[in-house]
mmCIF file of C-alpha atoms and ligand atoms in Angstrom:
data_model
loop_
_atom_site.group_PDB
_atom_site.id
_atom_site.type_symbol
_atom_site.label_atom_id
_atom_site.label_comp_id
_atom_site.label_asym_id
_atom_site.label_seq_id
_atom_site.Cartn_x
_atom_site.Cartn_y
_atom_site.Cartn_z
ATOM 1 C CA MET V 1 -24.838 27.658 -19.273
ATOM 2 C CA ALA V 2 -20.990 27.834 -19.471
ATOM 3 C CA ALA V 3 -19.341 25.179 -21.664
ATOM 4 C CA MET V 4 -17.098 22.649 -19.886
ATOM 5 C CA ASN V 5 -13.360 22.936 -20.552
ATOM 6 C CA ASP V 6 -11.136 19.918 -21.389
ATOM 7 C CA SER V 7 -9.974 19.364 -17.855
ATOM 8 C CA GLU V 8 -13.546 19.450 -16.497
ATOM 9 C CA THR V 9 -14.642 16.951 -19.162
ATOM 10 C CA LEU V 10 -11.732 14.652 -18.234
ATOM 11 C CA GLN V 11 -12.524 14.898 -14.519
ATOM 12 C CA ASP V 12 -16.163 14.176 -15.246
ATOM 13 C CA SER V 13 -15.369 11.034 -17.204
ATOM 14 C CA LEU V 14 -12.918 9.861 -14.488
ATOM 15 C CA HIS V 15 -15.649 10.435 -11.912
ATOM 16 C CA GLY V 16 -17.988 8.301 -13.996
ATOM 17 C CA GLU V 17 -15.408 5.491 -14.210
ATOM 18 C CA ILE V 18 -14.729 5.631 -10.466
ATOM 19 C CA GLU V 19 -18.441 5.612 -9.617
ATOM 20 C CA SER V 20 -19.055 2.707 -11.913
ATOM 21 C CA PHE V 21 -16.090 0.815 -10.368
ATOM 22 C CA PHE V 22 -17.452 1.223 -6.836
ATOM 23 C CA ASP V 23 -21.096 0.651 -7.816
ATOM 24 C CA SER V 24 -20.319 -2.623 -9.529
ATOM 25 C CA ALA V 25 -17.782 -3.945 -6.974
ATOM 26 C CA PRO V 26 -18.943 -6.729 -4.650
ATOM 27 C CA PRO V 27 -19.475 -5.178 -1.203
ATOM 28 C CA LEU V 28 -16.735 -5.737 1.376
ATOM 29 C CA LYS V 29 -17.579 -8.780 3.503
ATOM 30 C CA ASP V 30 -16.347 -7.221 6.733
ATOM 31 C CA GLY V 31 -16.798 -3.546 5.777
ATOM 32 C CA PRO V 32 -18.476 -2.360 9.024
ATOM 33 C CA ASP V 33 -15.822 -4.122 11.117
ATOM 34 C CA ILE V 34 -12.924 -2.576 9.152
ATOM 35 C CA SER V 35 -14.587 0.813 9.318
ATOM 36 C CA ARG V 36 -15.005 0.576 13.113
ATOM 37 C CA LYS V 37 -11.378 -0.510 13.635
ATOM 38 C CA VAL V 38 -10.033 2.306 11.449
ATOM 39 C CA LYS V 39 -12.185 4.932 13.202
ATOM 40 C CA GLU V 40 -11.173 3.708 16.669
ATOM 41 C CA PHE V 41 -7.509 3.683 15.652
ATOM 42 C CA ILE V 42 -7.660 7.245 14.349
ATOM 43 C CA GLU V 43 -9.527 8.437 17.439
ATOM 44 C CA ARG V 44 -6.783 6.906 19.603
ATOM 45 C CA THR V 45 -4.114 8.775 17.615
ATOM 46 C CA SER V 46 -5.830 12.100 18.383
ATOM 47 C CA LEU V 47 -6.140 11.240 22.082
ATOM 48 C CA SER V 48 -2.469 10.321 22.289
ATOM 49 C CA ALA V 49 -1.479 13.777 21.025
ATOM 50 C CA GLY V 50 -2.935 15.019 24.344
ATOM 51 C CA GLY V 51 -3.961 18.443 23.053
ATOM 52 C CA LYS V 52 -0.434 19.130 21.655
ATOM 53 C CA GLY V 53 -1.128 19.545 17.942
ATOM 54 C CA ALA V 54 -1.839 16.197 16.270
ATOM 55 C CA SER V 55 -0.152 12.852 15.814
ATOM 56 C CA ARG V 56 1.180 11.865 12.439
ATOM 57 C CA VAL V 57 -0.571 8.941 10.794
ATOM 58 C CA VAL V 58 0.602 7.163 7.653
ATOM 59 C CA CYS V 59 -1.389 4.724 5.560
ATOM 60 C CA ILE V 60 1.061 2.328 3.896
ATOM 61 C CA THR V 61 -0.239 0.147 1.068
ATOM 62 C CA SER V 62 1.740 -2.973 0.365
ATOM 63 C CA GLY V 63 1.785 -6.019 -1.937
ATOM 64 C CA GLY V 64 -0.125 -6.622 -5.153
ATOM 65 C CA THR V 65 -3.862 -6.684 -5.818
ATOM 66 C CA THR V 66 -5.425 -9.693 -7.547
ATOM 67 C CA VAL V 67 -7.995 -9.631 -10.334
ATOM 68 C CA PRO V 68 -10.476 -12.508 -9.991
ATOM 69 C CA LEU V 69 -11.681 -14.156 -13.192
ATOM 70 C CA GLU V 70 -14.675 -15.953 -11.633
ATOM 71 C CA LYS V 71 -17.065 -14.898 -8.828
ATOM 72 C CA ARG V 72 -16.410 -18.193 -7.007
ATOM 73 C CA CYS V 73 -12.785 -17.532 -7.674
ATOM 74 C CA VAL V 74 -10.556 -20.373 -8.822
ATOM 75 C CA ARG V 75 -8.302 -18.309 -11.096
ATOM 76 C CA TYR V 76 -6.996 -14.787 -10.817
ATOM 77 C CA ILE V 77 -4.416 -12.426 -12.317
ATOM 78 C CA ASP V 78 -1.648 -11.481 -9.900
ATOM 79 C CA ASN V 79 1.632 -9.542 -9.918
ATOM 80 C CA PHE V 80 5.182 -9.851 -8.598
ATOM 81 C CA SER V 81 5.034 -7.606 -5.502
ATOM 82 C CA SER V 82 6.420 -9.276 -2.371
ATOM 83 C CA GLY V 83 5.341 -6.525 0.027
ATOM 84 C CA HIS V 84 8.922 -6.049 1.248
ATOM 85 C CA ARG V 85 8.893 -2.280 0.582
ATOM 86 C CA GLY V 86 5.710 -1.700 2.569
ATOM 87 C CA ALA V 87 6.657 -3.991 5.461
ATOM 88 C CA ALA V 88 10.164 -2.547 5.930
ATOM 89 C CA SER V 89 8.860 1.022 5.587
ATOM 90 C CA THR V 90 6.263 0.348 8.303
ATOM 91 C CA GLU V 91 9.081 -0.357 10.783
ATOM 92 C CA TYR V 92 10.893 2.894 9.912
ATOM 93 C CA PHE V 93 7.733 5.022 10.130
ATOM 94 C CA LEU V 94 6.982 3.524 13.554
ATOM 95 C CA GLU V 95 10.562 4.312 14.607
ATOM 96 C CA ALA V 96 10.012 7.913 13.434
ATOM 97 C CA GLY V 97 6.980 8.231 15.742
ATOM 98 C CA TYR V 98 4.172 7.721 13.224
ATOM 99 C CA PHE V 99 0.983 5.746 13.764
ATOM 100 C CA VAL V 100 0.754 3.276 10.880
ATOM 101 C CA ILE V 101 -2.223 1.788 9.059
ATOM 102 C CA PHE V 102 -0.690 -1.100 7.128
ATOM 103 C CA LEU V 103 -3.006 -2.027 4.240
ATOM 104 C CA TYR V 104 -1.418 -5.212 2.952
ATOM 105 C CA ARG V 105 -2.061 -8.122 0.628
ATOM 106 C CA ARG V 106 -2.746 -11.326 2.577
ATOM 107 C CA GLY V 107 0.288 -13.616 2.607
ATOM 108 C CA THR V 108 2.907 -10.978 1.723
ATOM 109 C CA CYS V 109 5.852 -9.705 3.856
ATOM 110 C CA GLN V 110 4.999 -8.415 7.309
ATOM 111 C CA PRO V 111 6.692 -5.776 9.456
ATOM 112 C CA PHE V 112 9.342 -7.054 11.901
ATOM 113 C CA CYS V 113 9.851 -10.250 9.914
ATOM 114 C CA GLN V 114 12.751 -9.062 7.716
ATOM 115 C CA SER V 115 15.437 -10.623 9.902
ATOM 116 C CA LEU V 116 13.610 -13.891 10.504
ATOM 117 C CA PRO V 117 15.091 -17.079 9.044
ATOM 118 C CA GLU V 118 13.638 -18.253 5.730
ATOM 119 C CA ASP V 119 13.204 -21.782 7.139
ATOM 120 C CA PRO V 120 9.615 -22.956 7.382
ATOM 121 C CA LEU V 121 8.019 -21.904 10.677
ATOM 122 C CA LEU V 122 7.942 -25.433 12.086
ATOM 123 C CA GLU V 123 11.718 -25.769 11.669
ATOM 124 C CA CYS V 124 12.327 -22.662 13.815
ATOM 125 C CA PHE V 125 10.744 -24.131 16.950
ATOM 126 C CA GLU V 126 11.205 -27.245 19.071
ATOM 127 C CA VAL V 127 9.373 -28.900 21.928
ATOM 128 C CA LYS V 128 11.350 -29.241 25.192
ATOM 129 C CA GLU V 129 9.694 -30.707 28.261
ATOM 130 C CA SER V 130 6.251 -30.076 26.729
ATOM 131 C CA ASN V 131 7.030 -26.398 26.083
ATOM 132 C CA VAL V 132 7.399 -24.907 22.620
ATOM 133 C CA GLN V 133 10.525 -22.779 22.255
ATOM 134 C CA ALA V 134 12.514 -21.199 19.454
ATOM 135 C CA CYS V 135 15.517 -23.257 18.294
ATOM 136 C CA GLN V 136 18.796 -21.929 19.721
ATOM 137 C CA SER V 137 20.089 -20.836 16.300
ATOM 138 C CA HIS V 138 17.108 -18.514 15.689
ATOM 139 C CA SER V 139 15.942 -17.615 19.165
ATOM 140 C CA GLU V 140 17.288 -14.042 19.275
ATOM 141 C CA GLU V 141 15.771 -12.956 15.932
ATOM 142 C CA ILE V 142 12.448 -14.599 16.723
ATOM 143 C CA LYS V 143 12.270 -13.069 20.215
ATOM 144 C CA ARG V 144 13.078 -9.610 18.820
ATOM 145 C CA ALA V 145 10.502 -9.871 16.007
ATOM 146 C CA ILE V 146 7.702 -11.087 18.292
ATOM 147 C CA GLY V 147 8.608 -8.490 20.959
ATOM 148 C CA GLU V 148 8.629 -5.519 18.567
ATOM 149 C CA HIS V 149 5.434 -6.620 16.812
ATOM 150 C CA CYS V 150 3.515 -7.160 20.093
ATOM 151 C CA ASP V 151 4.786 -3.833 21.422
ATOM 152 C CA ALA V 152 3.549 -1.888 18.356
ATOM 153 C CA LEU V 153 0.119 -3.548 18.572
ATOM 154 C CA LYS V 154 -0.203 -3.226 22.353
ATOM 155 C CA ARG V 155 0.673 0.464 22.276
ATOM 156 C CA GLY V 156 -1.925 0.992 19.546
ATOM 157 C CA LEU V 157 0.671 2.279 17.052
ATOM 158 C CA LEU V 158 -0.025 -0.221 14.281
ATOM 159 C CA LEU V 159 -3.259 -1.284 12.613
ATOM 160 C CA LYS V 160 -3.023 -4.082 10.056
ATOM 161 C CA VAL V 161 -5.764 -4.376 7.424
ATOM 162 C CA PRO V 162 -5.546 -7.169 4.823
ATOM 163 C CA PHE V 163 -6.876 -7.254 1.251
ATOM 164 C CA THR V 164 -6.680 -9.704 -1.627
ATOM 165 C CA THR V 165 -8.579 -8.393 -4.659
ATOM 166 C CA ILE V 166 -8.516 -5.040 -6.443
ATOM 167 C CA PHE V 167 -12.169 -4.602 -5.325
ATOM 168 C CA GLU V 168 -11.232 -4.961 -1.644
ATOM 169 C CA TYR V 169 -8.110 -2.807 -1.958
ATOM 170 C CA LEU V 170 -9.791 0.243 -3.493
ATOM 171 C CA GLN V 171 -12.856 0.111 -1.237
ATOM 172 C CA ILE V 172 -10.694 -0.142 1.899
ATOM 173 C CA LEU V 173 -8.343 2.588 0.668
ATOM 174 C CA GLN V 174 -11.317 4.899 0.182
ATOM 175 C CA LEU V 175 -12.684 4.075 3.632
ATOM 176 C CA ILE V 176 -9.301 4.734 5.296
ATOM 177 C CA ALA V 177 -8.664 7.937 3.327
ATOM 178 C CA ILE V 178 -12.043 9.441 4.186
ATOM 179 C CA SER V 179 -11.498 8.531 7.855
ATOM 180 C CA MET V 180 -8.102 10.263 7.767
ATOM 181 C CA LYS V 181 -9.447 13.458 6.179
ATOM 182 C CA ASN V 182 -9.756 15.289 9.513
ATOM 183 C CA LEU V 183 -6.071 14.715 10.289
ATOM 184 C CA GLY V 184 -5.305 17.352 7.656
ATOM 185 C CA ARG V 185 -1.593 17.765 6.983
ATOM 186 C CA TYR V 186 -0.654 15.234 9.659
ATOM 187 C CA ALA V 187 -1.912 12.426 7.430
ATOM 188 C CA MET V 188 0.344 10.731 4.919
ATOM 189 C CA PHE V 189 -0.255 8.144 2.194
ATOM 190 C CA PHE V 190 2.639 5.914 1.124
ATOM 191 C CA LEU V 191 1.189 4.013 -1.829
ATOM 192 C CA ALA V 192 3.677 1.212 -2.426
ATOM 193 C CA ALA V 193 1.113 -1.441 -3.389
ATOM 194 C CA ALA V 194 1.316 -2.754 -6.939
ATOM 195 C CA VAL V 195 -2.217 -2.013 -8.073
ATOM 196 C CA SER V 196 -3.755 -3.870 -11.022
ATOM 197 C CA ASP V 197 -4.235 -1.710 -14.090
ATOM 198 C CA PHE V 198 -6.943 -3.897 -15.661
ATOM 199 C CA TYR V 199 -9.849 -5.826 -14.189
ATOM 200 C CA LEU V 200 -12.871 -7.870 -15.105
ATOM 201 C CA PRO V 201 -16.054 -6.095 -13.946
ATOM 202 C CA TRP V 202 -18.068 -8.127 -11.428
ATOM 203 C CA LYS V 203 -21.179 -8.049 -13.618
ATOM 204 C CA SER V 204 -19.406 -9.602 -16.603
ATOM 205 C CA MET V 205 -17.752 -12.341 -14.518
ATOM 206 C CA GLU V 206 -18.782 -16.008 -14.680
ATOM 207 C CA GLU V 207 -20.266 -17.284 -11.422
ATOM 208 C CA HIS V 208 -18.567 -20.694 -11.626
ATOM 209 C CA LYS V 209 -15.173 -21.992 -12.663
ATOM 210 C CA ILE V 210 -14.521 -21.233 -16.346
ATOM 211 C CA GLN V 211 -14.588 -24.493 -18.277
ATOM 212 C CA SER V 212 -11.503 -25.316 -20.303
ATOM 213 C CA ALA V 213 -13.614 -27.505 -22.634
ATOM 214 C CA SER V 214 -15.163 -24.297 -24.036
ATOM 215 C CA GLY V 215 -11.923 -23.648 -25.952
ATOM 216 C CA PRO V 216 -9.574 -20.625 -25.955
ATOM 217 C CA LEU V 217 -10.484 -17.896 -23.503
ATOM 218 C CA ASP V 218 -11.415 -14.473 -24.801
ATOM 219 C CA MET V 219 -11.891 -11.862 -22.079
ATOM 220 C CA HIS V 220 -12.347 -8.124 -22.147
ATOM 221 C CA LEU V 221 -10.505 -6.441 -19.281
ATOM 222 C CA VAL V 222 -11.452 -2.887 -18.362
ATOM 223 C CA GLN V 223 -8.997 -0.236 -17.154
ATOM 224 C CA VAL V 224 -8.936 0.255 -13.365
ATOM 225 C CA PRO V 225 -9.531 3.976 -12.784
ATOM 226 C CA LYS V 226 -6.540 5.684 -11.132
ATOM 227 C CA MET V 227 -7.748 6.706 -7.704
ATOM 228 C CA LEU V 228 -4.790 8.995 -7.010
ATOM 229 C CA SER V 229 -6.498 12.161 -8.223
ATOM 230 C CA VAL V 230 -9.719 11.545 -6.297
ATOM 231 C CA LEU V 231 -7.677 10.712 -3.192
ATOM 232 C CA ARG V 232 -5.906 14.076 -3.510
ATOM 233 C CA ARG V 233 -8.967 16.098 -4.508
ATOM 234 C CA GLU V 234 -11.741 14.642 -2.391
ATOM 235 C CA TRP V 235 -10.912 11.849 0.034
ATOM 236 C CA ALA V 236 -8.060 13.516 1.946
ATOM 237 C CA PRO V 237 -7.099 16.787 0.206
ATOM 238 C CA MET V 238 -4.687 18.012 2.903
ATOM 239 C CA ALA V 239 -2.762 14.753 3.275
ATOM 240 C CA PHE V 240 0.857 14.348 2.171
ATOM 241 C CA CYS V 241 0.757 11.869 -0.728
ATOM 242 C CA ILE V 242 3.588 9.678 -1.961
ATOM 243 C CA SER V 243 2.937 7.407 -4.908
ATOM 244 C CA PHE V 244 5.317 5.028 -6.647
ATOM 245 C CA LYS V 245 6.269 4.542 -10.262
ATOM 246 C CA LEU V 246 7.577 1.185 -11.341
ATOM 247 C CA GLU V 247 9.073 0.536 -14.761
ATOM 248 C CA THR V 248 11.321 -2.100 -16.264
ATOM 249 C CA ASP V 249 12.870 0.344 -18.757
ATOM 250 C CA SER V 250 15.128 2.861 -17.002
ATOM 251 C CA LYS V 251 14.996 5.205 -20.027
ATOM 252 C CA ILE V 252 11.344 6.129 -19.417
ATOM 253 C CA LEU V 253 11.210 5.847 -15.616
ATOM 254 C CA LEU V 254 11.943 9.419 -14.502
ATOM 255 C CA GLU V 255 9.822 11.002 -17.188
ATOM 256 C CA LYS V 256 6.849 8.820 -16.215
ATOM 257 C CA ALA V 257 7.370 9.644 -12.534
ATOM 258 C CA ASP V 258 7.436 13.338 -13.373
ATOM 259 C CA THR V 259 4.226 13.050 -15.387
ATOM 260 C CA ALA V 260 2.493 11.188 -12.519
ATOM 261 C CA LEU V 261 3.674 13.842 -10.037
ATOM 262 C CA LYS V 262 2.029 16.606 -12.053
ATOM 263 C CA LYS V 263 -1.033 14.719 -13.281
ATOM 264 C CA TYR V 264 -2.089 13.422 -9.851
ATOM 265 C CA LYS V 265 -0.677 16.362 -7.851
ATOM 266 C CA MET V 266 1.411 14.078 -5.649
ATOM 267 C CA HIS V 267 3.864 15.589 -3.168
ATOM 268 C CA ALA V 268 6.497 13.090 -4.303
ATOM 269 C CA VAL V 269 6.727 10.083 -6.582
ATOM 270 C CA VAL V 270 9.216 7.347 -5.736
ATOM 271 C CA ALA V 271 10.613 6.011 -9.006
ATOM 272 C CA ASN V 272 11.982 2.481 -9.035
ATOM 273 C CA GLU V 273 13.086 -0.088 -11.563
ATOM 274 C CA LEU V 274 12.070 -3.705 -11.154
ATOM 275 C CA LEU V 275 15.565 -5.197 -11.026
ATOM 276 C CA THR V 276 17.263 -2.564 -8.870
ATOM 277 C CA ARG V 277 14.342 -1.654 -6.583
ATOM 278 C CA LYS V 278 16.106 -2.965 -3.474
ATOM 279 C CA GLU V 279 19.298 -0.972 -4.176
ATOM 280 C CA VAL V 280 18.181 2.447 -5.348
ATOM 281 C CA VAL V 281 15.078 4.605 -5.781
ATOM 282 C CA VAL V 282 14.701 8.201 -6.963
ATOM 283 C CA VAL V 283 12.421 10.572 -5.071
ATOM 284 C CA VAL V 284 10.888 12.928 -7.632
ATOM 285 C CA THR V 285 9.367 16.185 -6.339
ATOM 286 C CA GLY V 286 8.373 19.412 -8.096
ATOM 287 C CA SER V 287 11.888 20.821 -7.719
ATOM 288 C CA GLU V 288 14.278 17.862 -7.284
ATOM 289 C CA LYS V 289 15.154 14.328 -8.287
ATOM 290 C CA ILE V 290 16.922 12.774 -5.300
ATOM 291 C CA PRO V 291 18.574 9.353 -5.695
ATOM 292 C CA VAL V 292 18.436 7.271 -2.515
ATOM 293 C CA HIS V 293 20.830 4.314 -2.204
ATOM 294 C CA ARG V 294 21.085 1.374 0.149
ATOM 295 C CA ASP V 295 24.227 1.527 2.306
ATOM 296 C CA LYS V 296 26.262 -1.231 0.616
ATOM 297 C CA THR V 297 28.853 -1.347 3.406
ATOM 298 C CA VAL V 298 26.284 -2.859 5.796
ATOM 299 C CA ALA V 299 24.968 -6.255 4.682
ATOM 300 C CA SER V 300 21.584 -5.907 6.408
ATOM 301 C CA ALA V 301 20.983 -2.266 5.374
ATOM 302 C CA ASP V 302 18.028 -1.583 3.126
ATOM 303 C CA VAL V 303 17.015 1.327 0.906
ATOM 304 C CA GLU V 304 13.830 1.931 2.947
ATOM 305 C CA SER V 305 15.820 3.319 5.904
ATOM 306 C CA PRO V 306 17.214 6.420 4.091
ATOM 307 C CA LEU V 307 14.031 6.683 1.997
ATOM 308 C CA ILE V 308 11.724 7.015 5.015
ATOM 309 C CA LYS V 309 14.151 9.440 6.698
ATOM 310 C CA LEU V 310 13.945 11.702 3.635
ATOM 311 C CA LEU V 311 10.157 11.464 3.321
ATOM 312 C CA VAL V 312 9.655 12.238 7.018
ATOM 313 C CA GLU V 313 11.762 15.405 6.534
ATOM 314 C CA LYS V 314 9.656 16.389 3.511
ATOM 315 C CA HIS V 315 6.453 15.747 5.458
ATOM 316 C CA SER V 316 7.738 17.918 8.342
ATOM 317 C CA SER V 317 8.415 20.782 5.928
ATOM 318 C CA GLN V 318 4.906 20.416 4.530
ATOM 319 C CA ILE V 319 3.363 20.499 8.022
ATOM 320 C CA ASP V 320 5.410 23.567 9.003
ATOM 321 C CA ALA V 321 4.809 25.449 5.748
HETATM 322 O O1 PMT E 401 6.604 -5.212 -2.926
HETATM 323 P P1 PMT E 401 8.048 -5.222 -3.368
HETATM 324 O O2 PMT E 401 8.425 -6.536 -3.990
HETATM 325 O O3 PMT E 401 8.997 -4.803 -2.245
HETATM 326 O O4 PMT E 401 8.198 -4.135 -4.526
HETATM 327 C C1 PMT E 401 7.921 -2.791 -4.283
HETATM 328 C C2 PMT E 401 7.207 -2.143 -5.498
HETATM 329 C C3 PMT E 401 8.124 -2.230 -6.704
HETATM 330 C C4 PMT E 401 5.886 -2.860 -5.776
HETATM 331 C C5 PMT E 401 6.938 -0.648 -5.106
HETATM 332 O O5 PMT E 401 8.165 -0.004 -4.861
HETATM 333 C C6 PMT E 401 6.205 0.071 -6.246
HETATM 334 O O6 PMT E 401 6.787 0.605 -7.161
HETATM 335 N N1 PMT E 401 4.844 0.090 -6.151
HETATM 336 C C7 PMT E 401 3.947 0.699 -7.180
HETATM 337 C C8 PMT E 401 3.830 -0.257 -8.341
HETATM 338 C C9 PMT E 401 2.823 0.245 -9.342
HETATM 339 O O7 PMT E 401 1.660 -0.134 -9.275
HETATM 340 O O8 PMT E 401 3.257 1.148 -10.173
HETATM 341 P P2 PMT E 401 2.366 1.829 -11.322
HETATM 342 O O9 PMT E 401 3.312 2.628 -12.095
HETATM 343 O O10 PMT E 401 1.552 0.797 -12.070
HETATM 344 O O11 PMT E 401 1.337 2.770 -10.505
HETATM 345 C C10 PMT E 401 1.732 4.009 -10.032
HETATM 346 C C11 PMT E 401 0.912 4.441 -8.824
HETATM 347 O O12 PMT E 401 -0.469 4.511 -9.173
HETATM 348 C C12 PMT E 401 1.046 3.508 -7.630
HETATM 349 O O13 PMT E 401 1.393 4.273 -6.470
HETATM 350 C C13 PMT E 401 -0.339 2.883 -7.466
HETATM 351 O O14 PMT E 401 -0.707 2.833 -6.065
HETATM 352 C C14 PMT E 401 -1.256 3.834 -8.218
HETATM 353 N N2 PMT E 401 -2.305 3.178 -8.981
HETATM 354 C C15 PMT E 401 -2.000 2.237 -9.915
HETATM 355 C C16 PMT E 401 -2.991 1.679 -10.682
HETATM 356 C C17 PMT E 401 -4.322 2.100 -10.462
HETATM 357 N N3 PMT E 401 -5.301 1.605 -11.179
HETATM 358 N N4 PMT E 401 -4.608 3.017 -9.527
HETATM 359 C C18 PMT E 401 -3.633 3.571 -8.793
HETATM 360 O O15 PMT E 401 -3.906 4.430 -7.953
#
């Protein structure tokens, strides 16, 4: 029998970690329902191409995953992600003619809501002659947001799938990716979610609320296996894959993005720094490092607009290659 080389041994151990993650994760509560919705959505995208090639479909992940510390969860570990990147990018991909599966963390930013007032919802509406209507000062933005959102849903262009925990996120991502496999090069993954790096395995979790009277807490968190390589190799090998690299230290950012590009065989890695992520990102590919800036001369302009334009061009080149 031939001896395994280093890379085969590494892949084997990653496989083991991934299998053990999925085997020990609590099953998705509404798995069959999510699976049906995703399948129907993807079938509709093929029908809408009407025999002319295929439609482009992007899965956008958005917001941060939580790590529960108890099965009947009272406490969890969370991260900073607001979901702005994923929500804004969804609008630009729709504008570019893509079908979008928006895999988002419950309670984070939603597409078409960027221009809405920050006031609490109840302060944006009033009752006049028994009818509820948007207050004069906000009525245009609210009408536009509701109109665009309803339009995208009614035309079957947008499917929204929520998650909360790291267990839900990775199981749903796998389900979506496998369903998108047949789209070949027309599929894209835009992995902007901030995914937990460490988790507490379900089997070692307390059932009930951890008692503070037991004294200081000592917990062993296990590394979440990176799913990027299995996504590329097995789940959807022909899809165009964009991952993100977030750092707080600009000195190591580009090098880390470059390493991730090669290690996980991504088509591009979007490098961003925590404090400047809304102003500038760098798109790292095998041959270039392209800085993308927000247009500072327009107050409402965001960095996602030029970023999505660039990534759509790169995806087109990949499809035509
Ligand atoms: O949501 P906002 O507030 O608008 O902020 C946007 C953002 C900063 C969250 C976004 O631009 C971003 O950088 N998202 C990725 C953050 C992150 O998890 O970076 P990372 O370096 O830890 O992971 C790199 C990549 O590996 C990510 O694409 C992630 O999807 C993936 N990953 C991470 C951990 C893990 N266990 N498995 C993974 O597949």
